[in-house]
mmCIF file of C-alpha atoms in Angstrom:
data_model
loop_
_atom_site.group_PDB
_atom_site.id
_atom_site.type_symbol
_atom_site.label_atom_id
_atom_site.label_comp_id
_atom_site.label_asym_id
_atom_site.label_seq_id
_atom_site.Cartn_x
_atom_site.Cartn_y
_atom_site.Cartn_z
ATOM 1 C CA UNK A 110 3.499 21.740 5.994
ATOM 2 C CA UNK A 111 0.763 20.567 7.568
ATOM 3 C CA UNK A 112 1.294 18.518 10.698
ATOM 4 C CA UNK A 113 -0.584 14.744 10.038
ATOM 5 C CA UNK A 114 -1.184 14.359 13.735
ATOM 6 C CA UNK A 115 -3.097 17.668 13.957
ATOM 7 C CA UNK A 116 -4.649 16.617 10.634
ATOM 8 C CA UNK A 117 -5.829 13.539 11.458
ATOM 9 C CA UNK A 118 -6.934 14.591 15.123
ATOM 10 C CA UNK A 119 -9.660 17.107 13.234
ATOM 11 C CA UNK A 120 -10.952 14.782 11.362
ATOM 12 C CA UNK A 121 -11.664 12.713 13.843
ATOM 13 C CA UNK A 122 -12.727 15.075 15.340
ATOM 14 C CA UNK A 123 -14.866 15.926 11.990
ATOM 15 C CA UNK A 124 -16.151 12.450 12.148
ATOM 16 C CA UNK A 125 -17.360 12.085 15.471
ATOM 17 C CA UNK A 126 -19.507 15.049 14.948
ATOM 18 C CA UNK A 127 -20.883 14.266 11.525
ATOM 19 C CA UNK A 128 -21.993 11.144 13.275
ATOM 20 C CA UNK A 129 -23.564 12.775 16.733
ATOM 21 C CA UNK A 130 -25.546 15.235 13.955
ATOM 22 C CA UNK A 131 -26.513 11.722 12.655
ATOM 23 C CA UNK A 132 -24.931 12.730 8.804
ATOM 24 C CA UNK A 133 -23.379 8.982 8.940
ATOM 25 C CA UNK A 134 -21.837 8.982 5.080
ATOM 26 C CA UNK A 135 -20.051 12.329 5.659
ATOM 27 C CA UNK A 136 -19.115 10.937 9.315
ATOM 28 C CA UNK A 137 -18.195 7.738 7.758
ATOM 29 C CA UNK A 138 -16.257 10.062 5.282
ATOM 30 C CA UNK A 139 -13.648 11.700 7.847
ATOM 31 C CA UNK A 140 -13.138 8.983 9.462
ATOM 32 C CA UNK A 141 -12.180 7.050 5.774
ATOM 33 C CA UNK A 142 -9.464 10.276 4.824
ATOM 34 C CA UNK A 143 -8.106 10.651 9.566
ATOM 35 C CA UNK A 144 -7.485 6.319 8.795
ATOM 36 C CA UNK A 145 -5.580 7.461 5.238
ATOM 37 C CA UNK A 146 -2.689 9.614 7.358
ATOM 38 C CA UNK A 147 0.076 7.947 8.907
ATOM 39 C CA UNK A 148 3.395 9.115 10.793
ATOM 40 C CA UNK A 149 6.462 7.527 11.551
ATOM 41 C CA UNK A 150 5.689 8.065 15.682
ATOM 42 C CA UNK A 151 2.088 6.589 15.888
ATOM 43 C CA UNK A 152 1.739 4.609 18.702
ATOM 44 C CA UNK A 153 -0.145 0.999 18.540
ATOM 45 C CA UNK A 154 -3.579 1.274 18.621
ATOM 46 C CA UNK A 155 -3.731 5.224 18.214
ATOM 47 C CA UNK A 156 -6.785 4.260 15.202
ATOM 48 C CA UNK A 157 -9.176 2.640 17.693
ATOM 49 C CA UNK A 158 -10.994 5.722 18.358
ATOM 50 C CA UNK A 159 -11.751 5.900 14.331
ATOM 51 C CA UNK A 160 -12.255 1.831 13.903
ATOM 52 C CA UNK A 161 -15.203 2.707 17.390
ATOM 53 C CA UNK A 162 -16.652 5.372 15.376
ATOM 54 C CA UNK A 163 -16.492 3.492 12.605
ATOM 55 C CA UNK A 164 -18.352 0.229 14.286
ATOM 56 C CA UNK A 165 -21.403 2.699 16.014
ATOM 57 C CA UNK A 166 -22.318 3.589 12.133
ATOM 58 C CA UNK A 167 -22.229 0.314 11.286
ATOM 59 C CA UNK A 168 -24.262 -0.714 14.337
ATOM 60 C CA UNK A 169 -26.578 1.492 13.988
ATOM 61 C CA UNK A 170 -27.014 0.843 10.182
ATOM 62 C CA UNK A 171 -28.039 -3.050 11.030
ATOM 63 C CA UNK A 172 -24.297 -3.744 9.077
ATOM 64 C CA UNK A 173 -23.645 -6.022 12.083
ATOM 65 C CA UNK A 174 -20.933 -8.120 10.518
ATOM 66 C CA UNK A 175 -19.073 -5.046 9.306
ATOM 67 C CA UNK A 176 -19.918 -3.433 13.346
ATOM 68 C CA UNK A 177 -18.163 -6.894 14.395
ATOM 69 C CA UNK A 178 -15.104 -6.627 12.942
ATOM 70 C CA UNK A 179 -14.380 -3.033 13.875
ATOM 71 C CA UNK A 180 -15.276 -3.043 17.267
ATOM 72 C CA UNK A 181 -13.182 -6.717 16.934
ATOM 73 C CA UNK A 182 -10.030 -4.148 14.971
ATOM 74 C CA UNK A 183 -10.978 -1.600 18.043
ATOM 75 C CA UNK A 184 -10.425 -3.543 21.913
ATOM 76 C CA UNK A 185 -7.651 -5.348 19.803
ATOM 77 C CA UNK A 186 -6.093 -2.019 19.176
ATOM 78 C CA UNK A 187 -6.893 -0.665 23.011
ATOM 79 C CA UNK A 188 -5.426 -4.185 24.689
ATOM 80 C CA UNK A 189 -2.503 -3.302 22.990
ATOM 81 C CA UNK A 190 -1.946 0.136 23.896
ATOM 82 C CA UNK A 191 -2.708 -1.823 27.870
ATOM 83 C CA UNK A 192 0.156 -3.545 26.913
ATOM 84 C CA UNK A 193 2.407 -1.076 26.039
ATOM 85 C CA UNK A 194 1.829 1.023 29.148
ATOM 86 C CA UNK A 195 1.663 -2.232 31.825
ATOM 87 C CA UNK A 196 5.518 -1.991 32.921
ATOM 88 C CA UNK A 197 4.386 1.829 33.552
ATOM 89 C CA UNK A 198 4.183 2.723 37.963
ATOM 90 C CA UNK A 199 0.428 1.040 39.087
ATOM 91 C CA UNK A 200 -0.952 4.428 39.472
ATOM 92 C CA UNK A 201 -0.890 5.921 36.169
ATOM 93 C CA UNK A 202 -1.740 2.179 35.082
ATOM 94 C CA UNK A 203 -4.718 3.303 37.209
ATOM 95 C CA UNK A 204 -5.043 6.582 35.541
ATOM 96 C CA UNK A 205 -5.490 5.013 32.750
ATOM 97 C CA UNK A 206 -7.629 2.369 33.308
ATOM 98 C CA UNK A 207 -10.544 4.125 36.238
ATOM 99 C CA UNK A 208 -10.387 7.268 33.220
ATOM 100 C CA UNK A 209 -12.681 8.318 31.207
ATOM 101 C CA UNK A 210 -12.250 7.538 27.634
ATOM 102 C CA UNK A 211 -13.820 8.872 24.509
ATOM 103 C CA UNK A 212 -14.555 7.172 21.470
ATOM 104 C CA UNK A 213 -16.638 8.008 18.589
ATOM 105 C CA UNK A 214 -18.153 9.694 21.879
ATOM 106 C CA UNK A 215 -18.688 6.033 23.725
ATOM 107 C CA UNK A 216 -16.668 5.316 26.388
ATOM 108 C CA UNK A 217 -13.924 2.655 26.872
ATOM 109 C CA UNK A 218 -15.996 0.032 29.184
ATOM 110 C CA UNK A 219 -18.559 0.572 27.160
ATOM 111 C CA UNK A 220 -17.137 -0.528 23.356
ATOM 112 C CA UNK A 221 -16.494 -4.021 25.438
ATOM 113 C CA UNK A 222 -20.276 -4.335 26.088
ATOM 114 C CA UNK A 223 -21.565 -4.099 23.270
ATOM 115 C CA UNK A 224 -19.316 -6.017 20.794
ATOM 116 C CA UNK A 225 -20.525 -8.884 23.327
ATOM 117 C CA UNK A 226 -23.824 -7.341 22.503
ATOM 118 C CA UNK A 227 -23.481 -7.670 19.368
ATOM 119 C CA UNK A 228 -21.604 -10.759 19.222
ATOM 120 C CA UNK A 229 -25.144 -12.067 21.258
ATOM 121 C CA UNK A 230 -27.470 -11.404 18.916
ATOM 122 C CA UNK A 231 -25.551 -13.631 16.053
ATOM 123 C CA UNK A 232 -25.584 -16.891 18.572
ATOM 124 C CA UNK A 233 -21.777 -16.299 19.310
ATOM 125 C CA UNK A 234 -21.959 -17.124 22.868
ATOM 126 C CA UNK A 235 -18.412 -17.629 23.451
ATOM 127 C CA UNK A 236 -16.896 -15.312 21.406
ATOM 128 C CA UNK A 237 -18.914 -12.517 24.210
ATOM 129 C CA UNK A 238 -17.770 -14.581 26.896
ATOM 130 C CA UNK A 239 -13.803 -13.635 25.796
ATOM 131 C CA UNK A 240 -14.814 -9.452 25.613
ATOM 132 C CA UNK A 241 -15.904 -10.211 28.777
ATOM 133 C CA UNK A 242 -13.869 -11.127 30.333
ATOM 134 C CA UNK A 243 -10.762 -9.103 28.475
ATOM 135 C CA UNK A 244 -13.118 -6.703 30.311
ATOM 136 C CA UNK A 245 -13.010 -7.724 33.488
ATOM 137 C CA UNK A 246 -9.759 -8.442 33.494
ATOM 138 C CA UNK A 247 -8.689 -4.629 33.115
ATOM 139 C CA UNK A 248 -11.490 -4.048 35.744
ATOM 140 C CA UNK A 249 -9.992 -6.128 38.611
ATOM 141 C CA UNK A 250 -6.868 -4.472 37.800
ATOM 142 C CA UNK A 251 -7.741 -0.976 37.810
ATOM 143 C CA UNK A 252 -9.278 -1.996 40.999
ATOM 144 C CA UNK A 253 -6.287 -4.203 42.675
ATOM 145 C CA UNK A 254 -3.092 -2.707 41.702
ATOM 146 C CA UNK A 255 -1.925 -5.215 43.742
ATOM 147 C CA UNK A 256 -2.491 -8.284 42.319
ATOM 148 C CA UNK A 257 -2.618 -7.131 38.082
ATOM 149 C CA UNK A 258 -3.474 -9.821 35.610
ATOM 150 C CA UNK A 259 -0.930 -9.751 33.291
ATOM 151 C CA UNK A 260 -2.761 -8.639 29.432
ATOM 152 C CA UNK A 261 0.057 -10.226 27.571
ATOM 153 C CA UNK A 262 -1.149 -13.838 28.558
ATOM 154 C CA UNK A 263 -4.381 -12.287 27.026
ATOM 155 C CA UNK A 264 -5.194 -13.591 23.670
ATOM 156 C CA UNK A 265 -5.860 -10.624 20.678
ATOM 157 C CA UNK A 266 -9.621 -11.466 19.985
ATOM 158 C CA UNK A 267 -9.451 -13.521 15.959
ATOM 159 C CA UNK A 268 -11.340 -12.184 13.372
ATOM 160 C CA UNK A 269 -13.501 -14.916 11.224
ATOM 161 C CA UNK A 270 -12.959 -15.490 7.346
ATOM 162 C CA UNK A 271 -15.643 -12.647 7.253
ATOM 163 C CA UNK A 272 -14.169 -9.859 9.367
ATOM 164 C CA UNK A 273 -10.904 -10.652 7.312
ATOM 165 C CA UNK A 274 -12.084 -9.637 3.885
ATOM 166 C CA UNK A 275 -14.202 -6.831 5.825
ATOM 167 C CA UNK A 276 -10.471 -6.254 6.835
ATOM 168 C CA UNK A 277 -8.875 -6.367 3.814
ATOM 169 C CA UNK A 278 -11.652 -4.769 1.076
ATOM 170 C CA UNK A 279 -11.142 -1.534 4.091
ATOM 171 C CA UNK A 280 -7.474 -1.357 4.643
ATOM 172 C CA UNK A 281 -7.112 -1.840 1.003
ATOM 173 C CA UNK A 282 -9.484 1.288 0.233
ATOM 174 C CA UNK A 283 -7.419 3.308 3.042
ATOM 175 C CA UNK A 284 -4.118 2.660 0.639
ATOM 176 C CA UNK A 285 -5.967 3.990 -1.503
ATOM 177 C CA UNK A 286 -7.155 7.175 0.039
ATOM 178 C CA UNK A 287 -3.695 7.984 1.465
ATOM 179 C CA UNK A 288 -2.489 7.600 -2.514
ATOM 180 C CA UNK A 289 -5.202 10.293 -3.580
ATOM 181 C CA UNK A 290 -3.728 12.501 -0.823
ATOM 182 C CA UNK A 291 -0.844 11.978 -1.658
ATOM 183 C CA UNK A 292 -1.981 13.059 -5.304
ATOM 184 C CA UNK A 293 -0.559 15.720 -7.008
ATOM 185 C CA UNK A 294 -1.586 16.082 -10.567
ATOM 186 C CA UNK A 295 -4.487 14.121 -12.112
ATOM 187 C CA UNK A 296 -5.928 12.032 -10.008
ATOM 188 C CA UNK A 297 -8.668 10.783 -11.464
ATOM 189 C CA UNK A 298 -7.721 7.574 -12.378
ATOM 190 C CA UNK A 299 -7.261 6.644 -8.711
ATOM 191 C CA UNK A 300 -9.945 8.307 -7.406
ATOM 192 C CA UNK A 301 -12.176 6.395 -9.633
ATOM 193 C CA UNK A 302 -10.577 3.161 -8.554
ATOM 194 C CA UNK A 303 -11.117 4.433 -5.164
ATOM 195 C CA UNK A 304 -14.629 4.216 -5.286
ATOM 196 C CA UNK A 305 -15.029 0.914 -7.443
ATOM 197 C CA UNK A 306 -13.086 -0.245 -3.931
ATOM 198 C CA UNK A 307 -15.453 1.160 -1.996
ATOM 199 C CA UNK A 308 -18.649 0.125 -4.321
ATOM 200 C CA UNK A 309 -17.245 -3.529 -3.434
ATOM 201 C CA UNK A 310 -17.000 -3.046 -0.144
ATOM 202 C CA UNK A 311 -20.237 -2.582 0.065
ATOM 203 C CA UNK A 312 -21.616 -4.514 -2.003
ATOM 204 C CA UNK A 313 -19.920 -7.227 0.105
ATOM 205 C CA UNK A 314 -21.433 -5.631 2.916
ATOM 206 C CA UNK A 315 -24.909 -6.193 1.447
ATOM 207 C CA UNK A 316 -24.241 -9.458 0.889
ATOM 208 C CA UNK A 317 -23.175 -10.438 4.483
ATOM 209 C CA UNK A 318 -26.298 -9.176 5.357
ATOM 210 C CA UNK A 319 -27.699 -11.305 2.982
ATOM 211 C CA UNK A 320 -26.377 -14.740 4.068
ATOM 212 C CA UNK A 321 -26.576 -13.584 8.245
ATOM 213 C CA UNK A 322 -30.330 -12.421 7.883
ATOM 214 C CA UNK A 323 -30.819 -16.206 6.463
ATOM 215 C CA UNK A 324 -28.783 -17.876 8.759
ATOM 216 C CA UNK A 325 -31.597 -16.249 11.413
#
């Protein structure tokens, strides 16, 4: 029986490699397959790396609204992890906070900065400041373990209605991916439904892009 954790990691790595070599559609497909795999012992925020990879792809494609939604999902996942390690000894927390972690080939701190840059490009200065405040607190905590600021007092990054809809549609898409993966016999109907959901998601992104272009 295949280990779901190993399978998920392998698909995430495959997505990262596709992305590295410019095969964005293949990368998205691999990331979606990875997200469709769940396990009972999966920790909170475990999919942050996958969403970071997706965010970078959509940013590269100039689909800024979708990229922002995925970057927020990434950072909220990272913050979940940070809250879970808050009870560990300071030395272990520092190891986590100061180490270089790759999320789709991107350092953790750079994810915060990339989201802030996208928000600024949209004129959303207040949200960008909140993102950088989260990063600032984590960096200060790493430098000064004796005067730590509790991340529990920091709120998660809120999603606006458009970003909530993106998250909803993508969650439905991933859920159908799980159904297709679990299907053992005639899966054509499920695959057709999943393709329809994907086309709806792509169409929604185009609508977002047009609206954004008009607003700016």
